[in-house]
Short mmCIF file of C-alpha atoms and ligand atoms in Angstrom, two decimals:
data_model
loop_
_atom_site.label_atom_id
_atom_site.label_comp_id
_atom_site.label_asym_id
_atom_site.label_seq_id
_atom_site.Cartn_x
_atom_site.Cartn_y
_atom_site.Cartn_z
CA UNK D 13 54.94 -14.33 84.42
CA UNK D 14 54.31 -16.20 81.55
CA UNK D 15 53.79 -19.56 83.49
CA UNK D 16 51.62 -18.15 85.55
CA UNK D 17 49.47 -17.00 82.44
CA UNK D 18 49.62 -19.65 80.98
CA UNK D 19 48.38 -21.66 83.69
CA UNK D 20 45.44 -18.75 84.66
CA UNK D 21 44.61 -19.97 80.74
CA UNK D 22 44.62 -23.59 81.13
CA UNK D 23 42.31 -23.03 84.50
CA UNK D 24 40.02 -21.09 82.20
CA UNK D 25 40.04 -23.36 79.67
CA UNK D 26 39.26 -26.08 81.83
CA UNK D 27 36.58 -24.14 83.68
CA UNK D 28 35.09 -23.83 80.53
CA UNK D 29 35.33 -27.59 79.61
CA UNK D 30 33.55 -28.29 82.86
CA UNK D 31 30.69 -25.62 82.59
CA UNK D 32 30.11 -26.84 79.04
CA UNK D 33 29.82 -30.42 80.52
CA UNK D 34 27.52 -29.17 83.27
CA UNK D 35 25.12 -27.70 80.96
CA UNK D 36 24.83 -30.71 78.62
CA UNK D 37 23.88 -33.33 81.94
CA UNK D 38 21.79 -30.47 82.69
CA UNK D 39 19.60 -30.39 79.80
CA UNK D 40 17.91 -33.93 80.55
CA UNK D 41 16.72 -32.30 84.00
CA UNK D 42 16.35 -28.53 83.32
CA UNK D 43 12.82 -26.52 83.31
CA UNK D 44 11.73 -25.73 79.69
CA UNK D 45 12.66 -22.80 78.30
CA UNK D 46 10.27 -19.95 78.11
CA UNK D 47 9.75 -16.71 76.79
CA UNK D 48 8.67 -14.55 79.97
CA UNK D 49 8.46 -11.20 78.36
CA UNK D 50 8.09 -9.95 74.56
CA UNK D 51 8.53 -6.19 73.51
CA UNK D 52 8.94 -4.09 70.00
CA UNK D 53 10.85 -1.09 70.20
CA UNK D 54 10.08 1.15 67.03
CA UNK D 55 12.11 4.25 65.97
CA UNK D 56 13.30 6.05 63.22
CA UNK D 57 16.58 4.81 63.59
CA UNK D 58 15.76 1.09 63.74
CA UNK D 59 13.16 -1.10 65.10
CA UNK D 60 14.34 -3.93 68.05
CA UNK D 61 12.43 -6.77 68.98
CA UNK D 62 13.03 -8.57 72.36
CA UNK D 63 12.44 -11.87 73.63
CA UNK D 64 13.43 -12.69 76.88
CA UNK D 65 13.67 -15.96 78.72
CA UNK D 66 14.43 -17.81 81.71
CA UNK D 67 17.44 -19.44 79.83
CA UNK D 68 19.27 -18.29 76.16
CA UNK D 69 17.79 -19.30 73.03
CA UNK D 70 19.08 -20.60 70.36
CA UNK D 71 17.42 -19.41 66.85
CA UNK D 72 18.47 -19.16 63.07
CA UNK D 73 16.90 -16.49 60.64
CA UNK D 74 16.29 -15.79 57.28
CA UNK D 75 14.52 -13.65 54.52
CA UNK D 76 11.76 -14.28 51.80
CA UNK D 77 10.60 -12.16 49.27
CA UNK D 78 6.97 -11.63 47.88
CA UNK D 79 6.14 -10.08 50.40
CA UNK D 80 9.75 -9.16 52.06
CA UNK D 81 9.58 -10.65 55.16
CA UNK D 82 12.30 -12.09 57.64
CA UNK D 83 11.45 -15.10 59.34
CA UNK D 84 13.38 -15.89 62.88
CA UNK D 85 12.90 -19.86 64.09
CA UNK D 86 13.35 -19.98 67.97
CA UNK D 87 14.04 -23.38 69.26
CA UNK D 88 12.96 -25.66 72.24
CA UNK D 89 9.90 -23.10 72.73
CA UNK D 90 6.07 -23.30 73.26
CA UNK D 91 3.62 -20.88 72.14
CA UNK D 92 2.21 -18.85 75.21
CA UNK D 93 0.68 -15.91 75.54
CA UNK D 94 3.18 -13.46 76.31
CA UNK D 95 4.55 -14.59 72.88
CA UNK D 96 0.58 -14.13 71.50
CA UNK D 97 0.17 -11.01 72.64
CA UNK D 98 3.33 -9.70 70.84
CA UNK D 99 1.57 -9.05 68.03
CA UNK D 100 -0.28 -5.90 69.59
CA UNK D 101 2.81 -4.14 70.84
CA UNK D 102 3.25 -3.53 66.96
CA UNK D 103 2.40 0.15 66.17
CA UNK D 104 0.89 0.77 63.01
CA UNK D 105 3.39 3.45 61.84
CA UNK D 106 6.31 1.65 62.64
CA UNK D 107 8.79 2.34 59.91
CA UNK D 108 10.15 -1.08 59.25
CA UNK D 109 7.44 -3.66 60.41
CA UNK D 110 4.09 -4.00 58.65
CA UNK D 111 2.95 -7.22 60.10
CA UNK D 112 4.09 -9.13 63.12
CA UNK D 113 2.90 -13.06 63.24
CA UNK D 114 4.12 -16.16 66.36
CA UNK D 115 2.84 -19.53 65.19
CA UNK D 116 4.24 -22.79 66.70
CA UNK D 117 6.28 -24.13 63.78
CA UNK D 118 6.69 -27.56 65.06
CA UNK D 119 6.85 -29.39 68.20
CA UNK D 120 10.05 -27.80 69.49
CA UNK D 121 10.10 -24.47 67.41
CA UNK D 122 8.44 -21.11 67.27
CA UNK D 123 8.37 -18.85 64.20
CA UNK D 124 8.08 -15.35 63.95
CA UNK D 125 7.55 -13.91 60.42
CA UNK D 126 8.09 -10.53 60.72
CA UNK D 127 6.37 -8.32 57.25
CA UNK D 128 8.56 -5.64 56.20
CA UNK D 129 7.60 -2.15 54.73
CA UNK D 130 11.05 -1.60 53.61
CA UNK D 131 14.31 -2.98 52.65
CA UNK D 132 15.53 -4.47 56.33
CA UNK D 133 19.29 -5.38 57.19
CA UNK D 134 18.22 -7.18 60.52
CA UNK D 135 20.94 -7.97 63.35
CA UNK D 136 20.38 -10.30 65.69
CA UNK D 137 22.42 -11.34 69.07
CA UNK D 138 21.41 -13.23 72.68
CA UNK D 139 22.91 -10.73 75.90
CA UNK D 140 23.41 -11.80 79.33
CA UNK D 141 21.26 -11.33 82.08
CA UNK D 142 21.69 -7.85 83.81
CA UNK D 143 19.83 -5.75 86.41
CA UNK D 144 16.04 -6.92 86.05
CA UNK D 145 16.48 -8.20 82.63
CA UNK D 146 16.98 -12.15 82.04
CA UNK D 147 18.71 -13.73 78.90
CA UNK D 148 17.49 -11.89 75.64
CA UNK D 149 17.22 -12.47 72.08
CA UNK D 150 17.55 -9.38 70.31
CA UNK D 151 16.26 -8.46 66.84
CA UNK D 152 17.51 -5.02 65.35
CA UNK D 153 16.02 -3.74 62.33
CA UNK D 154 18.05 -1.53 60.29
CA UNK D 155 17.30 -0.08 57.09
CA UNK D 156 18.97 -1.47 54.00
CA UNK D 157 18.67 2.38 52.02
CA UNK D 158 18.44 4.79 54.31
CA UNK D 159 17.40 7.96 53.60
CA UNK D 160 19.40 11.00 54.07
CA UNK D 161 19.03 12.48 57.13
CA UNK D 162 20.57 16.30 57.44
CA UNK D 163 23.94 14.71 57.45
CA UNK D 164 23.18 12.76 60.55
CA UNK D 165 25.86 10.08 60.58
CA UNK D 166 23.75 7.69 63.17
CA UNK D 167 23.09 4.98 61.17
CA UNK D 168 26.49 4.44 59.42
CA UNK D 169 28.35 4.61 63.12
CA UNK D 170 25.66 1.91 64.32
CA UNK D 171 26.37 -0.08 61.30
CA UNK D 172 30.56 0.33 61.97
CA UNK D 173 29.67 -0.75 65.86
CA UNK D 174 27.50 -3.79 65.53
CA UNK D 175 30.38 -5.09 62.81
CA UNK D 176 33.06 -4.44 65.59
CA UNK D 177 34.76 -2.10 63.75
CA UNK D 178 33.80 1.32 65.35
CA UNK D 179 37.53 2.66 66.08
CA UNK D 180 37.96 6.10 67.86
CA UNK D 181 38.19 7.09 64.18
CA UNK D 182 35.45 5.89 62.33
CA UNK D 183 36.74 5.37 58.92
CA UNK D 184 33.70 4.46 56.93
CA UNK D 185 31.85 7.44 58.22
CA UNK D 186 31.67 10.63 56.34
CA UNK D 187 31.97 13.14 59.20
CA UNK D 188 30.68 16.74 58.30
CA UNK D 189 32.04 17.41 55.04
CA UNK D 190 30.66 21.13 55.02
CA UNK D 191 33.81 23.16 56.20
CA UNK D 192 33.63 24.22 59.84
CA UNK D 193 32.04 27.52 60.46
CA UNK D 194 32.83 29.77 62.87
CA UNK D 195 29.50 28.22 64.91
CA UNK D 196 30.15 26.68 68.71
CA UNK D 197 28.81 23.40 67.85
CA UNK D 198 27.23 21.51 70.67
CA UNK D 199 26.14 17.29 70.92
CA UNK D 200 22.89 17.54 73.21
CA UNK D 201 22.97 13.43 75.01
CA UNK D 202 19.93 12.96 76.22
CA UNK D 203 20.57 9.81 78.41
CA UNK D 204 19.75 6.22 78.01
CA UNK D 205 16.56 5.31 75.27
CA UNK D 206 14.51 2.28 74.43
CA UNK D 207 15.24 -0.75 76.13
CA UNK D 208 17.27 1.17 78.66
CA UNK D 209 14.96 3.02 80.86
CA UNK D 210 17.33 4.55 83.09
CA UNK D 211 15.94 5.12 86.37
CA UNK D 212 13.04 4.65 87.49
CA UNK D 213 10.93 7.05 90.55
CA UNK D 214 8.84 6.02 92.67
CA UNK D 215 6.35 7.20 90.50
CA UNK D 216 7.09 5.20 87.78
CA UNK D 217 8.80 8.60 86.23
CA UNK D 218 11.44 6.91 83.69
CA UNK D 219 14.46 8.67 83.41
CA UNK D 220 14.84 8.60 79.70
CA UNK D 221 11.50 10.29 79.04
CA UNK D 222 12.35 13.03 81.15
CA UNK D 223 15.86 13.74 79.73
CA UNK D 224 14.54 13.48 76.26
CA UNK D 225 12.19 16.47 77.41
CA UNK D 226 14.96 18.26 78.67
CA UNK D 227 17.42 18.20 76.22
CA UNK D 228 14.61 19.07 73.52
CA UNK D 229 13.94 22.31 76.04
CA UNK D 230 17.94 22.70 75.78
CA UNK D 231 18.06 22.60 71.98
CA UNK D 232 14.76 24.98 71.21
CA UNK D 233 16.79 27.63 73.34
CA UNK D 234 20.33 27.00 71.54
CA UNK D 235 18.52 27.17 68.09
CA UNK D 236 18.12 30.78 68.52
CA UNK D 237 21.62 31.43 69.84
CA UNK D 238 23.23 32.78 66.27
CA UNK D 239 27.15 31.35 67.43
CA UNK D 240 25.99 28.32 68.27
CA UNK D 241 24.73 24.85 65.78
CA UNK D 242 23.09 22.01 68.48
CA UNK D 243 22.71 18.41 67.40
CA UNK D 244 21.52 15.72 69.54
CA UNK D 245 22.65 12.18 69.77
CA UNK D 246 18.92 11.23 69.67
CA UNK D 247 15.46 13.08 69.24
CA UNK D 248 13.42 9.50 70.24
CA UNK D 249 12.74 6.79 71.98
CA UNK D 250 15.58 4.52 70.67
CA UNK D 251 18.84 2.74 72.83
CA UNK D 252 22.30 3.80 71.60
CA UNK D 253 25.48 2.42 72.61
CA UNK D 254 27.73 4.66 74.76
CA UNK D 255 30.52 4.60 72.16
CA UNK D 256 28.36 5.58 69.26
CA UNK D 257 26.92 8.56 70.93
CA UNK D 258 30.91 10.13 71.62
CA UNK D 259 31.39 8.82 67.77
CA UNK D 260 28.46 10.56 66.29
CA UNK D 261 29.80 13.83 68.44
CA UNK D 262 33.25 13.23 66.71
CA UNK D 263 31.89 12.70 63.46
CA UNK D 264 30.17 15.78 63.49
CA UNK D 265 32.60 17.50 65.00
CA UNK D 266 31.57 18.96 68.11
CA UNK D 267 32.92 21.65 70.26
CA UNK D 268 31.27 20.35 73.64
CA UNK D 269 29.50 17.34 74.59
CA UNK D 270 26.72 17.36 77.61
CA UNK D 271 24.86 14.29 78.56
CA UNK D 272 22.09 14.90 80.62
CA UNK D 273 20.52 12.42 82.86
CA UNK D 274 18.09 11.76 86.34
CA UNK D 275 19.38 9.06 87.96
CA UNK D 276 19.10 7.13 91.11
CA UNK D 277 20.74 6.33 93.59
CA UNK D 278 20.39 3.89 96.79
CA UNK D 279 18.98 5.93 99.33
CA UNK D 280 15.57 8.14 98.69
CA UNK D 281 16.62 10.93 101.10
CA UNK D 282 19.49 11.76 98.99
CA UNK D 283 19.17 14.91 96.35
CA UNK D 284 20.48 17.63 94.60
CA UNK D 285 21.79 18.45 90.95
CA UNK D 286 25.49 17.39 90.34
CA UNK D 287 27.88 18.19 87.12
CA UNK D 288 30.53 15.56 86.60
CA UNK D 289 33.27 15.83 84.36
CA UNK D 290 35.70 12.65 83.29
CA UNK D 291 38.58 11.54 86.00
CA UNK D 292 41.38 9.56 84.04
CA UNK D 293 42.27 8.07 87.75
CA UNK D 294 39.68 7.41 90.39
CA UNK D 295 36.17 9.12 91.35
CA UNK D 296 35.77 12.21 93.34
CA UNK D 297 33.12 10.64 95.52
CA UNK D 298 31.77 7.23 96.31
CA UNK D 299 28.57 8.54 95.22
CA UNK D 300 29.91 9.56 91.57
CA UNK D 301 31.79 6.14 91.56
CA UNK D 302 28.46 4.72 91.94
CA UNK D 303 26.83 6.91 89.23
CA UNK D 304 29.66 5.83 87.15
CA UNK D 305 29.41 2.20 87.33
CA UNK D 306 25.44 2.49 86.90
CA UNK D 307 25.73 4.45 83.83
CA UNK D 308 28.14 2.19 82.48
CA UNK D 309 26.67 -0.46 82.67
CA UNK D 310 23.80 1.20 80.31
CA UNK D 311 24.58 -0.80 77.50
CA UNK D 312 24.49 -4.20 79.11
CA UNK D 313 21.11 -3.01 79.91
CA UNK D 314 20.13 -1.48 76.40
CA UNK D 315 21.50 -4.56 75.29
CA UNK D 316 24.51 -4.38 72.62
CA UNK D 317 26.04 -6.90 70.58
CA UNK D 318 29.48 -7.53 71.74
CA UNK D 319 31.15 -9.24 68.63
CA UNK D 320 34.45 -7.97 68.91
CA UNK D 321 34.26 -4.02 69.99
CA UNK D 322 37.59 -2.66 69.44
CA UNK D 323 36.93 0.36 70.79
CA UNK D 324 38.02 0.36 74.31
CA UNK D 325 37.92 2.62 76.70
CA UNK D 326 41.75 2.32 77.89
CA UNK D 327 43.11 3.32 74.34
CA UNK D 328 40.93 6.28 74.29
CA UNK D 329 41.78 7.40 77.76
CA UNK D 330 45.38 7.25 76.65
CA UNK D 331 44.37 9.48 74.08
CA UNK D 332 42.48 12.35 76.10
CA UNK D 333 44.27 15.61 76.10
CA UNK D 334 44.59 17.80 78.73
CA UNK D 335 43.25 20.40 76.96
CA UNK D 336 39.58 18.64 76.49
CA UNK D 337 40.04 17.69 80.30
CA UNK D 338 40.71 21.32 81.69
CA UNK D 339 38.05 22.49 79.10
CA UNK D 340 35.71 19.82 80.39
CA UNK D 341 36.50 21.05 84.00
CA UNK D 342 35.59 24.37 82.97
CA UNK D 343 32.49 23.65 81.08
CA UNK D 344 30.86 21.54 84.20
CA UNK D 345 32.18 24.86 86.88
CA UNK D 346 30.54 27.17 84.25
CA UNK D 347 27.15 24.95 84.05
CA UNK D 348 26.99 24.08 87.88
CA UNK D 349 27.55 28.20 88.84
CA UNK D 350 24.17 28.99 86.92
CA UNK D 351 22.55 25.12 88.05
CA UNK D 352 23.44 26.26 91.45
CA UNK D 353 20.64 29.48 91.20
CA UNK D 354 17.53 26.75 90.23
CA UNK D 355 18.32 24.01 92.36
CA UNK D 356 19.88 22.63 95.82
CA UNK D 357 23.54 21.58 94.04
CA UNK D 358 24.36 17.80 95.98
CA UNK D 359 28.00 18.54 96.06
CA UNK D 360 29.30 22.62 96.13
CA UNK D 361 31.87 21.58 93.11
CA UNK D 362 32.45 19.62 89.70
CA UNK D 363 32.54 16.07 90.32
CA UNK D 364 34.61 13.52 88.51
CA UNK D 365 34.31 9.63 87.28
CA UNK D 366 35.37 7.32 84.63
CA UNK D 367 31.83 7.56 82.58
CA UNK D 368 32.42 5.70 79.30
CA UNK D 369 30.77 8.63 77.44
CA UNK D 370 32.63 11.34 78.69
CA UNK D 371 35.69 9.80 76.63
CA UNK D 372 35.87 12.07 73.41
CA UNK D 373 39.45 12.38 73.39
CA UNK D 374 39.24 16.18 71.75
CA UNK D 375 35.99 17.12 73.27
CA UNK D 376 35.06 18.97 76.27
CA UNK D 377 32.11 16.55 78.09
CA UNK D 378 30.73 17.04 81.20
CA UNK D 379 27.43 14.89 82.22
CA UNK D 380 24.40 16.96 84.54
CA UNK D 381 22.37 15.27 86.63
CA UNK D 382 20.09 17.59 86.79
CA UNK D 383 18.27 15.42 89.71
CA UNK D 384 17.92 12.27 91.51
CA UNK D 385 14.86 10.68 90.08
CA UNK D 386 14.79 8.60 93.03
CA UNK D 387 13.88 11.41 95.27
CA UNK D 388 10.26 11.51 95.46
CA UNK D 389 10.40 15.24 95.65
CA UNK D 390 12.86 15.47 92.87
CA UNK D 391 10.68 13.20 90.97
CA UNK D 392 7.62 15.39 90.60
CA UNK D 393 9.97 18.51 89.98
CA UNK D 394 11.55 16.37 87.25
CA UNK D 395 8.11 16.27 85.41
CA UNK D 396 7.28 19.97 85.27
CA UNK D 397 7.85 22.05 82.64
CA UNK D 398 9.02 25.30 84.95
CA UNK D 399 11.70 22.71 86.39
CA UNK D 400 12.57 21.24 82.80
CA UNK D 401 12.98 25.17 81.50
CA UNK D 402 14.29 25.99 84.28
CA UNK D 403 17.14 23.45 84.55
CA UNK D 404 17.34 24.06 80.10
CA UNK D 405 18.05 27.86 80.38
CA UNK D 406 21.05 26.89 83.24
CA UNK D 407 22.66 24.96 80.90
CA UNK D 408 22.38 27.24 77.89
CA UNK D 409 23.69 29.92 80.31
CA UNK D 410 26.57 27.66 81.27
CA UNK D 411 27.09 26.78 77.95
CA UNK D 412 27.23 30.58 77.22
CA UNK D 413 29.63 31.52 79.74
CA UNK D 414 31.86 28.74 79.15
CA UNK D 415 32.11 29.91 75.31
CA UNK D 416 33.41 33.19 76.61
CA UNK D 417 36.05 31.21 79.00
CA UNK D 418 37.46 28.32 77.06
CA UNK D 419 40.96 28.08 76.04
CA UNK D 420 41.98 26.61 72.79
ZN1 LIG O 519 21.24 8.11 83.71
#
């Protein structure tokens, strides 16, 4: 056993040696590197900058003062205009950027000077190609003092995860220090966010701009519920990671976690609402293996740093109780009986997959899709607001019954 690891190693190793070689008798030969698509992502939470290009960059960064500003060289690049017209994505009340300039440094080297508005702590990190997207260079802007939020832990859990050291107990992060009322508290996960689109109708509907609308419809209708408290992982355009939206549930403590989403799937034809709830072994369906995969794959897409993440998703399966996955079980049955009275269900019962953020090892999760996006039909319905309220008061109703249900 051990030979033959060692010697899987040694092939590695080698394989490694002889892409490494590859790519430098490449270089003499290969097409110049160029930047093929620019964006800015502002938030609250932080503001990203993408490049992407046809092969990865290499760039170093620093920071001046008077004015603050952060300064990101790019190498073996040529000013073109998808780079000029970067510039104009910037919105003028973007928290963290006040100016946004691309100059051709020298010969072989762009500059981007990027004028802040604030104390910045910027994090930057190349990802792979995935889906659609090509190699990216990915500038995060955090802030250095943030301000207080209503005990929102957000930032500090982003901070533990892009250092690597978000564990399934966040240890830097204050969770909710105010003692735990009697209130149901439910995590509201709107899907996907910034980079990540999610799917995408035929329409052009995007999948995390109708989610966002839902789970805002969701919350207003909680708020008034007096046994309940409703948080949401995020209120905005912005990409999280899938581990720090279970994390920021766990740090504040949450009694139930539902993350709502539209997807897609391969063939148009195919619709219907479906509730899944985590399987620790295989998928209930080749369809909700399919939905799994996708939506894990959301932060390859979203783009995430991956500089050591420690938090894995076979320690935390080992951890999940039976009692969060029988609780789980009974929170999707109770939100799929009342989903059942405002739209064609796609399967009669609670479906099950590995989704990486239904892995709260103490929390009840379930995941609605509350249609196929990909459905032209669905699509249009998706947009409405009698759907979206519709589809909101199920869930609050299956929420409500499930409340009354629940063993502890
Ligand atoms: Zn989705």
């Amino acid at each position: 056993m051990r030979e033959e690891l060692n010697l899987t190693r040694r092939l590695l190793i080698k394989g490694i040696v002889a892409t490494c070689l590859l790519s430098i008798t490449r270089v003499g030969f290969a097409a110049p590197t160029q930047i093929l698509a620019a964006r800015v992502w502002p938030s609250s939470t932080y503001t990203r900058i993408t490049l992407e290009s046809n092969v990865k960059l290499t760039y170093k960064h620093f920071t001046m003062n008077n004015p603050d500003r952060i300064v990101v060289d790019v190498d073996n690049v040529s000013l073109n205009p998808v780079l000029k017209k970067l510039q104009s994505q910037l919105f003028k009340d973007d928290p963290y950027i006040k100016t946004l300039r691309v100059a051709q440094y020298d010969p072989q080297t762009i500059r981007l000077v990027i004028g802040l508005k604030q104390g910045v702590k910027p994090h930057l990190f190349t990802s792979q190609p995935i889906a659609e997207f090509k190699n990216r260079l990915v500038i995060d802007l955090y802030p250095s003092n943030p301000k207080a939020v209503d005990d929102d832990p957000l930032l500090a859990l982003l901070e533990e995860y892009n250092k690597g050291s978000l564990t399934e107990k966040p240890t830097n992060v204050a969770t909710s220090t105010t003692k735990k009322s009697n209130k149901v508290v439910v995590m509201l996960d709107p899907g996907h966010g910034g980079e990540d689109p999610g799917a995408i109708g035929y329409k052009k509907t995007r999948e995390k701009d109708v989610v966002l609308q839902i789970a805002r419809r969701v919350r207003n209708l909680l708020k008034s519920e007096s046994q309940i408290k409703v948080y949401m992982t995020r209120n905005e355009d912005v990409f999280l990671p899938l581990k720090v939206r279970v994390a920021k549930a766990r740090a504040q403590r949450a009694d139930l976690f539902i993350s709502i989403h539209a997807d897609a799937f391969a063939s148009r034809s195919v619709n219907g609402s479906s509730v899944f709830s985590l399987s620790t072994r295989g998928a209930s369906s080749s369809a909700a293996s399919y939905l799994a995969q996708t939506q894990n794959e959301a932060d390859e897409i979203g783009g995430v740093s991956r500089s050591g993440d420690k938090y894995l998703d076979n320690t935390i399966l080992d951890l999940v109780q039976k009692t969060t996955l029988s609780n789980g079980v009974l929170l999707g049955t109770s939100i799929l009986n009342r989903m059942k009275k405002v739209n064609k269900m796609h399967k009669p019962s609670i479906e099950k997959a590995g989704f990486a953020v239904l892995k709260a090892p103490d929390i009840p999760s379930v995941l609605v899709e509350t249609a196929f996006i990909s459905n032209p039909a669905e699509e249009q319905k998706l947009k409405t607001a009698d759907f979206q309220n519709k589809v909101s008061k199920a869930i609050v109703e299956g929420i409500k019954d499930y409340i009354k249900k629940r063993k502890n």
